[in-house]
mmCIF file of C-alpha atoms and ligand atoms in Angstrom:
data_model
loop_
_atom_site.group_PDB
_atom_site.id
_atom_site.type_symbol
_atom_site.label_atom_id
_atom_site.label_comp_id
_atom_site.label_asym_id
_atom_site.label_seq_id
_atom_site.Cartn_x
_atom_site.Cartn_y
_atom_site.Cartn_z
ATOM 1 C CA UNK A 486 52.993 -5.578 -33.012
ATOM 2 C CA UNK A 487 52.197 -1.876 -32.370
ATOM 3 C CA UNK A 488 48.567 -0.466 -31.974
ATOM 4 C CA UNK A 489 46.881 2.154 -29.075
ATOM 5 C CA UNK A 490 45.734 0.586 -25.946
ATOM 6 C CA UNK A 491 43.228 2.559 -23.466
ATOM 7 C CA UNK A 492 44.399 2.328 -19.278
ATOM 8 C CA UNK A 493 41.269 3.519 -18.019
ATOM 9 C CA UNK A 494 41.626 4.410 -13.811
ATOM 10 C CA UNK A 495 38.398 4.553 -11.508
ATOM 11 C CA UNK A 496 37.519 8.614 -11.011
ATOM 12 C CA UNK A 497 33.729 8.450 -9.467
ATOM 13 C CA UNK A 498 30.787 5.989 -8.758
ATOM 14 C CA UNK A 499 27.422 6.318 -8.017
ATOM 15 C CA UNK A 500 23.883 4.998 -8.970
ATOM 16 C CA UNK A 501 22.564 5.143 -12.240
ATOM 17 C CA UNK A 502 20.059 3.040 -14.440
ATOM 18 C CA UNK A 503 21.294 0.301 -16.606
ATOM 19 C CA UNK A 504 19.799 -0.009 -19.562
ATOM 20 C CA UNK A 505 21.552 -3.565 -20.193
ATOM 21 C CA UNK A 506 20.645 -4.755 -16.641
ATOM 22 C CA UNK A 507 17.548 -2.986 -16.796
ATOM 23 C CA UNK A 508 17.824 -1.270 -13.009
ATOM 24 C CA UNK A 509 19.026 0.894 -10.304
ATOM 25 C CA UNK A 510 22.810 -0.127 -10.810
ATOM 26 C CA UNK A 511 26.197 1.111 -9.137
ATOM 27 C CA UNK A 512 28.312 2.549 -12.027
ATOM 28 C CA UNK A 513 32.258 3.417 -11.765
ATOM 29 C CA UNK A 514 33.117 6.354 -13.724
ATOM 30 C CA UNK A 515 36.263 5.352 -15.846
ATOM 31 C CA UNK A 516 38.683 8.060 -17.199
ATOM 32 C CA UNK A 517 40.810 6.901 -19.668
ATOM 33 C CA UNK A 518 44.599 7.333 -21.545
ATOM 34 C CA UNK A 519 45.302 6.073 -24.654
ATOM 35 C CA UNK A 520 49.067 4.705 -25.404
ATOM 36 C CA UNK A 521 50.894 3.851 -28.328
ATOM 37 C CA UNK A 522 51.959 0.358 -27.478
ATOM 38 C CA UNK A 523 54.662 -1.739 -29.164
ATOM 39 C CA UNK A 524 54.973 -5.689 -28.174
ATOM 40 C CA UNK A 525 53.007 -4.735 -25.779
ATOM 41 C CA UNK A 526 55.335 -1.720 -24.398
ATOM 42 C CA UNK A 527 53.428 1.526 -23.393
ATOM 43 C CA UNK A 528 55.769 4.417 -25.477
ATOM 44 C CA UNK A 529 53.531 7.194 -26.444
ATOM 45 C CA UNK A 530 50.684 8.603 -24.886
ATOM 46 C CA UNK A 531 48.061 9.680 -27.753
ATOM 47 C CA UNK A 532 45.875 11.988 -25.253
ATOM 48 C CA UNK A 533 42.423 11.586 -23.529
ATOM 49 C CA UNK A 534 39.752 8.896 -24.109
ATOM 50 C CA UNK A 535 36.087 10.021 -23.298
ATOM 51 C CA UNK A 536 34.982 9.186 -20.160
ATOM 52 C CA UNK A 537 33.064 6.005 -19.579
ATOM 53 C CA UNK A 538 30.377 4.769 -16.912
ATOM 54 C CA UNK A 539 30.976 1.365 -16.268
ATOM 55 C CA UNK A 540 27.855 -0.986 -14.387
ATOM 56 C CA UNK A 541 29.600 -2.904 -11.716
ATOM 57 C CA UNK A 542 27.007 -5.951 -12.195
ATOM 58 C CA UNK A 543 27.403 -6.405 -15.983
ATOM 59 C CA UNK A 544 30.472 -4.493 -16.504
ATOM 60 C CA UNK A 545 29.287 -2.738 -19.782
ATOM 61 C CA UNK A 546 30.006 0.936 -20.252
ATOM 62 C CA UNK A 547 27.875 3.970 -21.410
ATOM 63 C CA UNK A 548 28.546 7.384 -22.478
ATOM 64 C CA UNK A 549 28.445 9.798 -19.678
ATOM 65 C CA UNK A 550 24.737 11.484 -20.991
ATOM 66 C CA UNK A 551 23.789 7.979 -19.812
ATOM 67 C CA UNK A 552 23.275 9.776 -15.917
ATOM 68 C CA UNK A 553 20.729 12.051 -17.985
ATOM 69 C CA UNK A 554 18.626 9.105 -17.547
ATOM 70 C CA UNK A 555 16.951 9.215 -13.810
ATOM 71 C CA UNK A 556 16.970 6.330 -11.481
ATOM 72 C CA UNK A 557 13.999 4.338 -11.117
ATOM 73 C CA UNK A 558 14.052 5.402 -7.592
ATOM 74 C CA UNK A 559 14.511 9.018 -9.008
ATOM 75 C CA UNK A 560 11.864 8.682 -11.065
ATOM 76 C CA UNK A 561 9.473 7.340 -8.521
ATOM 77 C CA UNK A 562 10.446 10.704 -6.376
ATOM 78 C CA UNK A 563 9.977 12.768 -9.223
ATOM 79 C CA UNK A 564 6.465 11.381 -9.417
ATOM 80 C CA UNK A 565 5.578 11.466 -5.949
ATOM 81 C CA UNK A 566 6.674 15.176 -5.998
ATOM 82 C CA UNK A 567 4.916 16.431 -9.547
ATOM 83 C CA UNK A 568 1.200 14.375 -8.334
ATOM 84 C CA UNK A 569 1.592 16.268 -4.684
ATOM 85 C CA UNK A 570 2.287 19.354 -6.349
ATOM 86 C CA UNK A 571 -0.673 19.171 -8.648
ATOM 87 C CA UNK A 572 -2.740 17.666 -6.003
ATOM 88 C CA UNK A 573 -2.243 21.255 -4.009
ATOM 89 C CA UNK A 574 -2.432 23.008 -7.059
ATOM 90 C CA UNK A 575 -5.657 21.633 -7.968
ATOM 91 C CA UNK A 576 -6.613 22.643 -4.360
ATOM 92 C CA UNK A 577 -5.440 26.094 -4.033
ATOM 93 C CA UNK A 578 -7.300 26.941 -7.526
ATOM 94 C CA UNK A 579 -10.807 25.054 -6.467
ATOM 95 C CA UNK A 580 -10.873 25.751 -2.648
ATOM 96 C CA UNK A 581 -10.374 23.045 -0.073
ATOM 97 C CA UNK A 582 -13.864 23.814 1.034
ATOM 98 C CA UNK A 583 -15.204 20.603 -1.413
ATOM 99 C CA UNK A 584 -14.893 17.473 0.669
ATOM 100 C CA UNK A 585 -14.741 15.212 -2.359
ATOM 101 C CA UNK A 586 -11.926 17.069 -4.397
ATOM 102 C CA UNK A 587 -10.311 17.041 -0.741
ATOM 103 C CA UNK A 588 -10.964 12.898 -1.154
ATOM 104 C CA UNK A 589 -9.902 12.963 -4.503
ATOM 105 C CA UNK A 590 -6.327 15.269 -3.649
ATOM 106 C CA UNK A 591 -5.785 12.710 -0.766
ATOM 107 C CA UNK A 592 -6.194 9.572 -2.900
ATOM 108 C CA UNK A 593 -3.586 11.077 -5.638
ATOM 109 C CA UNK A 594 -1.129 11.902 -3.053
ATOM 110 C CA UNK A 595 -1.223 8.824 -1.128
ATOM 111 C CA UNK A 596 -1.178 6.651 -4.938
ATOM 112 C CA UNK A 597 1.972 8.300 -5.843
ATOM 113 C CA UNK A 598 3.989 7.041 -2.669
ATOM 114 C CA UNK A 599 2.849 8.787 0.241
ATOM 115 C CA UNK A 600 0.919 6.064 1.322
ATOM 116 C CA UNK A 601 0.231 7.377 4.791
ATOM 117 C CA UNK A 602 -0.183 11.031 3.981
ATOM 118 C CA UNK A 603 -3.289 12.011 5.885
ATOM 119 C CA UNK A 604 -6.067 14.667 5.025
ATOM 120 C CA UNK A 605 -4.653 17.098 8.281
ATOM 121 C CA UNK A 606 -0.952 16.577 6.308
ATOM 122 C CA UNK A 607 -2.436 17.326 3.556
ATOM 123 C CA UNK A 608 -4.494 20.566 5.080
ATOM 124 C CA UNK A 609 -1.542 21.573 7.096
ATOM 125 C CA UNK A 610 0.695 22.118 3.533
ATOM 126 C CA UNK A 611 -2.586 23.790 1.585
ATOM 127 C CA UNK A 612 -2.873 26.099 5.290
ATOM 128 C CA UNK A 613 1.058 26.806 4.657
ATOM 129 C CA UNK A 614 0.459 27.901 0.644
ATOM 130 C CA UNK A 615 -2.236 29.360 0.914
ATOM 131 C CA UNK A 616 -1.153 32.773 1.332
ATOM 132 C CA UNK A 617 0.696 32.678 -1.812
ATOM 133 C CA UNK A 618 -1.075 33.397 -5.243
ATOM 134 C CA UNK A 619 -2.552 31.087 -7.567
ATOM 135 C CA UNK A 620 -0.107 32.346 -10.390
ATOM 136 C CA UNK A 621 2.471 31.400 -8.166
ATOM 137 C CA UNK A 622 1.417 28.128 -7.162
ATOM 138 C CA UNK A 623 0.971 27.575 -10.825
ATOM 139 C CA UNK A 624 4.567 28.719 -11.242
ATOM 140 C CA UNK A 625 5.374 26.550 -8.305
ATOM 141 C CA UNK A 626 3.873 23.047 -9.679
ATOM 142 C CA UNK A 627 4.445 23.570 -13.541
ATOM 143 C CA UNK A 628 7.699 23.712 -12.364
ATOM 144 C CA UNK A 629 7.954 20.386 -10.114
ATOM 145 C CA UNK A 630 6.105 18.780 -13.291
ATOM 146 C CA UNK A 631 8.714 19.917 -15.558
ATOM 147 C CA UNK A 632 11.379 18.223 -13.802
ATOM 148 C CA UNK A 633 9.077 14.410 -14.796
ATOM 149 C CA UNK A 634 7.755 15.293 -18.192
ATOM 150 C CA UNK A 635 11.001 14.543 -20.290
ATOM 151 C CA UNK A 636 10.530 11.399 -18.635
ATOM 152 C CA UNK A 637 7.362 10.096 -19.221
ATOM 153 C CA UNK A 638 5.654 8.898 -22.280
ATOM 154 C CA UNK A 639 2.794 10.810 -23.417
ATOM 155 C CA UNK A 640 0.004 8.561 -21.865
ATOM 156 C CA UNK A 641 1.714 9.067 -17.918
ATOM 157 C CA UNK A 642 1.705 12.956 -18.859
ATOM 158 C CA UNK A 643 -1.803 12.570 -19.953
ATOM 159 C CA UNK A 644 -2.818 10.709 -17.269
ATOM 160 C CA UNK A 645 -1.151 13.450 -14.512
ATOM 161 C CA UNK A 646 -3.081 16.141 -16.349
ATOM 162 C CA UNK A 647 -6.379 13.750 -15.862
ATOM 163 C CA UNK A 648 -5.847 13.060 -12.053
ATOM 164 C CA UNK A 649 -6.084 17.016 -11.883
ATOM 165 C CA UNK A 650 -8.875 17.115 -13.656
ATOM 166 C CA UNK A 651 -10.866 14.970 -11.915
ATOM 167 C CA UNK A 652 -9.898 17.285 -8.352
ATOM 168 C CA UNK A 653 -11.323 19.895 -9.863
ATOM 169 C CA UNK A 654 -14.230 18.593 -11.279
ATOM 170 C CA UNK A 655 -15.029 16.514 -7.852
ATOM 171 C CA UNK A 656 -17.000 19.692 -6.741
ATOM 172 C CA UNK A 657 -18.293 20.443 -9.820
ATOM 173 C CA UNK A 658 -17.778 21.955 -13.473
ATOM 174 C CA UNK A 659 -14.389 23.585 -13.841
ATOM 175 C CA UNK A 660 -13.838 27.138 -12.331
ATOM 176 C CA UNK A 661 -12.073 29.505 -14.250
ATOM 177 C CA UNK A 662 -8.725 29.597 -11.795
ATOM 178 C CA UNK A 663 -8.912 25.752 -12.005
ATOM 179 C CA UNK A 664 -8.980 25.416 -16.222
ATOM 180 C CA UNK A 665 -6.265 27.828 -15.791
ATOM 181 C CA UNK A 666 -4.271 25.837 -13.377
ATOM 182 C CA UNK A 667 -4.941 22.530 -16.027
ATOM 183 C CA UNK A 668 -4.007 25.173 -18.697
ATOM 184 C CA UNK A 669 -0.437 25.726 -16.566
ATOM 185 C CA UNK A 670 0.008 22.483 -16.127
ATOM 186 C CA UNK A 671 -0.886 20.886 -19.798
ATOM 187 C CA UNK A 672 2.012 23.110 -21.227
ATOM 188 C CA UNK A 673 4.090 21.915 -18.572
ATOM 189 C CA UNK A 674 3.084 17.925 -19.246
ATOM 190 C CA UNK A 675 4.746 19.221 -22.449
ATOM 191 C CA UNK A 676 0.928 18.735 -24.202
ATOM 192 C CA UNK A 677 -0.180 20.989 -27.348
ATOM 193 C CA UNK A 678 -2.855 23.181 -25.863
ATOM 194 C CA UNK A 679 -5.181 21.176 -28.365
ATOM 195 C CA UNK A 680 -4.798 18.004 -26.605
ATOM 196 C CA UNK A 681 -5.213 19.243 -23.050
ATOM 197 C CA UNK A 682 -8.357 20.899 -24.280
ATOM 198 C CA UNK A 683 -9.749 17.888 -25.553
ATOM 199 C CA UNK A 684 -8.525 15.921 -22.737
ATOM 200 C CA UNK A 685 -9.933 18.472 -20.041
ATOM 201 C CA UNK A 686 -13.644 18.415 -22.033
ATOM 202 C CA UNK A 687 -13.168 14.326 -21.962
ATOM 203 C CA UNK A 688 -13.086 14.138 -18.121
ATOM 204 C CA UNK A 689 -15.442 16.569 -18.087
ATOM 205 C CA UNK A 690 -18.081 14.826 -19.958
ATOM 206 C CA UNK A 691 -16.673 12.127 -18.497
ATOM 207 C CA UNK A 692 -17.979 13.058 -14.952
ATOM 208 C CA UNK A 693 -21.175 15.064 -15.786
HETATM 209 ZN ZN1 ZN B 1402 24.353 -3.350 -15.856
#
């Protein structure tokens, strides 16, 4: 006869991923009142219910840290923008003067969703950074990786720090400014200095 029911109104929307539908899905943010009902009868209201995201496609509903969770068209930017960054990263700290690494920074770039990215594009940017220091590049990308790595599993971090790599070891053994750039990087990728070490001497031996 009497128990608390929740009246939940619509406050936001916006895209989100799913985890029940498993995609990009448009969510309704739902803010909710709980009332002491009686046959039925709203009487009392017993305060605030936490906020709810509700899918529109399956209708279930999520916590709020469920937006914590990027997009999979998020997470393909995020991508796009950490490889790029670490593509002209890997540049800046090995010179652009190697025509393969050049190959190797175009291939990366255009694989992560710039498919039509071409080497002037890519020449023009390095041209544009290149004034800046190496510590600051490093700065720069470690922190466009940062913004991916609580995203991806430790074998997409490894393989991010392994496409760099390879850049700089396209024109040979590793410089000093590039290990240090990998170094930058690694600890960004969230990887214990061990593992980047043995992941940098893997490619390396990999290549030679
Ligand atoms: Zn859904």
């Amino acid at each position: 006869m009497a128990g608390v029911r929740t009246v939940w109104r619509v406050t936001d929307d916006g895209d989100f991923f799913c985890a029940s539908c498993g995609g990009d899905r448009r969510y309704q943010r739902l803010a909710g009142r709980r009332r002491l009902t009686v046959l039925g009868v709203p009487l009392l209201s017993r305060g605030p219910a936490a906020p709810v995201l509700e899918c529109v496609s399956c209708r279930r509903r999520f916590p709020e840290r469920a937006l914590a969770l990027p997009t999979t068209t998020q997470l393909a930017t995020l991508l796009r923008e950490a490889t790029h960054s670490v593509a002209l990263a890997m540049l800046a700290a090995g010179g652009v003067d190697a025509e393969p690494a050049r190959r190797l920074a175009l291939d990366a770039v255009r694989d992560a969703g710039f498919p039509d990215c071409s080497e002037e594009q890519l020449l023009t940017v390095q041209a544009s950074l290149a004034a800046r220091s190496l510590s600051l590049m490093a700065q720069e990308a470690s922190e466009t990786v940062a913004a991916l790595t609580p995203h991806l599993a430790t074998p997409g971090r490894e393989s991010l720090l392994l496409r760099g790599a390879r850049i700089a070891l396209a024109d040979g053994p590793y410089r000093e400014a590039e290990r240090a750039m990998l170094e930058a990087l690694g600890a960004a990728l969230w990887l214990p200095p061990a593992d980047t070490e043995r992941l940098l001497t893997a490619a390396a031996t990999a290549t030679s």
